[in-house]
């Protein structure tokens, strides 16, 4: 057995899994569309490992995510669309193009000298280059090319960043917080009026405004919500554990009791 496997070994393994004669029946059944859910799941598992700072687990999760890329590359090769080498070539060319301050000659191995440039200029150049790329692809407008399939919070953040890049933005978070308050009142009015459809629309507006607040705080809304989810799980587990110690279930307790235990969980966390 080899001491350490390489990317080439991984590509060979993928070819074996997809071999029509001796491959894996499950892998042979897969298509671009069928493995998309796995790709999304693996990306989130990478994010979770980073947030937990579990770097040993991150090593494994990055491997799982890389396998998704290798799988797509194999499917692309089988269909004559692209292969792994072309994926790498396209990526390197794009990154060289988007880093002119590092590769002014436009050549990865050319005579390059890093330019004296600050972070703000780098961001502005990056966005300008991406805008030119979108225009070349026929993706017109500031918001062109923001993938519809992104999670809602993530897509809202990208749309807002694009709009802010051309000056359409609140000057500070104060305006955003006022907007959140306004949306809460509009949601309340729609609920009181019994207008369910309008209430759903107002709820969307409220979530969009909350993403704006996250952006002004330089926080990722998906990450913030995941952190909140973990906190909720932690506290609710505390409630269940306390009830279980008395041979009871949450369904056996009143809402007042559950609230008291919830507050106890918060005190426990602080201490």
PDB file of N, CA and C in Angstrom, residues 14 28 37 57 70 102 117-118 177 201 208 211 215 223 239 262:
ATOM      1  N   UNK A  14     -12.012   7.119  -8.694  1.00  0.00           N
ATOM      2  CA  UNK A  14     -13.305   7.523  -9.245  1.00  0.00           C
ATOM      3  C   UNK A  14     -13.595   6.783 -10.541  1.00  0.00           C
ATOM      4  N   UNK A  28     -22.556   4.267 -10.139  1.00  0.00           N
ATOM      5  CA  UNK A  28     -22.911   4.220 -11.562  1.00  0.00           C
ATOM      6  C   UNK A  28     -24.284   4.816 -11.824  1.00  0.00           C
ATOM      7  N   UNK A  37     -27.492  17.404  -3.767  1.00  0.00           N
ATOM      8  CA  UNK A  37     -27.776  17.477  -2.321  1.00  0.00           C
ATOM      9  C   UNK A  37     -26.583  17.084  -1.453  1.00  0.00           C
ATOM     10  N   UNK A  57     -11.340  16.930  12.181  1.00  0.00           N
ATOM     11  CA  UNK A  57     -12.550  16.564  11.449  1.00  0.00           C
ATOM     12  C   UNK A  57     -12.633  17.349  10.140  1.00  0.00           C
ATOM     13  N   UNK A  70     -14.353  15.758  -7.719  1.00  0.00           N
ATOM     14  CA  UNK A  70     -13.832  14.667  -8.546  1.00  0.00           C
ATOM     15  C   UNK A  70     -14.975  13.911  -9.224  1.00  0.00           C
ATOM     16  N   UNK A 102      -0.932  40.773  -7.959  1.00  0.00           N
ATOM     17  CA  UNK A 102       0.052  39.718  -7.685  1.00  0.00           C
ATOM     18  C   UNK A 102       0.671  39.208  -8.987  1.00  0.00           C
ATOM     19  N   UNK A 117      -0.641  47.847  -2.954  1.00  0.00           N
ATOM     20  CA  UNK A 117      -2.066  48.120  -3.051  1.00  0.00           C
ATOM     21  C   UNK A 117      -2.742  47.750  -1.740  1.00  0.00           C
ATOM     22  N   UNK A 118      -3.705  48.566  -1.310  1.00  0.00           N
ATOM     23  CA  UNK A 118      -4.360  48.271  -0.029  1.00  0.00           C
ATOM     24  C   UNK A 118      -5.568  47.358  -0.242  1.00  0.00           C
ATOM     25  N   UNK A 177     -31.619  49.124  11.423  1.00  0.00           N
ATOM     26  CA  UNK A 177     -32.402  48.763  12.605  1.00  0.00           C
ATOM     27  C   UNK A 177     -33.776  49.438  12.575  1.00  0.00           C
ATOM     28  N   UNK A 201     -45.361  37.885   2.962  1.00  0.00           N
ATOM     29  CA  UNK A 201     -44.523  38.844   2.239  1.00  0.00           C
ATOM     30  C   UNK A 201     -43.756  39.735   3.210  1.00  0.00           C
ATOM     31  N   UNK A 208     -35.124  39.804   5.130  1.00  0.00           N
ATOM     32  CA  UNK A 208     -34.189  40.505   4.248  1.00  0.00           C
ATOM     33  C   UNK A 208     -33.510  41.650   5.000  1.00  0.00           C
ATOM     34  N   UNK A 211     -30.874  40.298   7.333  1.00  0.00           N
ATOM     35  CA  UNK A 211     -29.643  39.991   6.603  1.00  0.00           C
ATOM     36  C   UNK A 211     -28.838  41.268   6.396  1.00  0.00           C
ATOM     37  N   UNK A 215     -25.007  42.038   7.471  1.00  0.00           N
ATOM     38  CA  UNK A 215     -23.977  42.543   6.555  1.00  0.00           C
ATOM     39  C   UNK A 215     -23.267  43.757   7.149  1.00  0.00           C
ATOM     40  N   UNK A 223     -24.160  31.702   9.153  1.00  0.00           N
ATOM     41  CA  UNK A 223     -23.333  31.287  10.282  1.00  0.00           C
ATOM     42  C   UNK A 223     -23.971  31.733  11.596  1.00  0.00           C
ATOM     43  N   UNK A 239     -33.347  21.540  29.213  1.00  0.00           N
ATOM     44  CA  UNK A 239     -34.728  21.431  29.694  1.00  0.00           C
ATOM     45  C   UNK A 239     -35.162  19.969  29.746  1.00  0.00           C
ATOM     46  N   UNK A 262     -36.072  26.907  30.869  1.00  0.00           N
ATOM     47  CA  UNK A 262     -35.337  27.603  29.807  1.00  0.00           C
ATOM     48  C   UNK A 262     -34.483  28.729  30.405  1.00  0.00           C
TER      49      UNK A 262
END
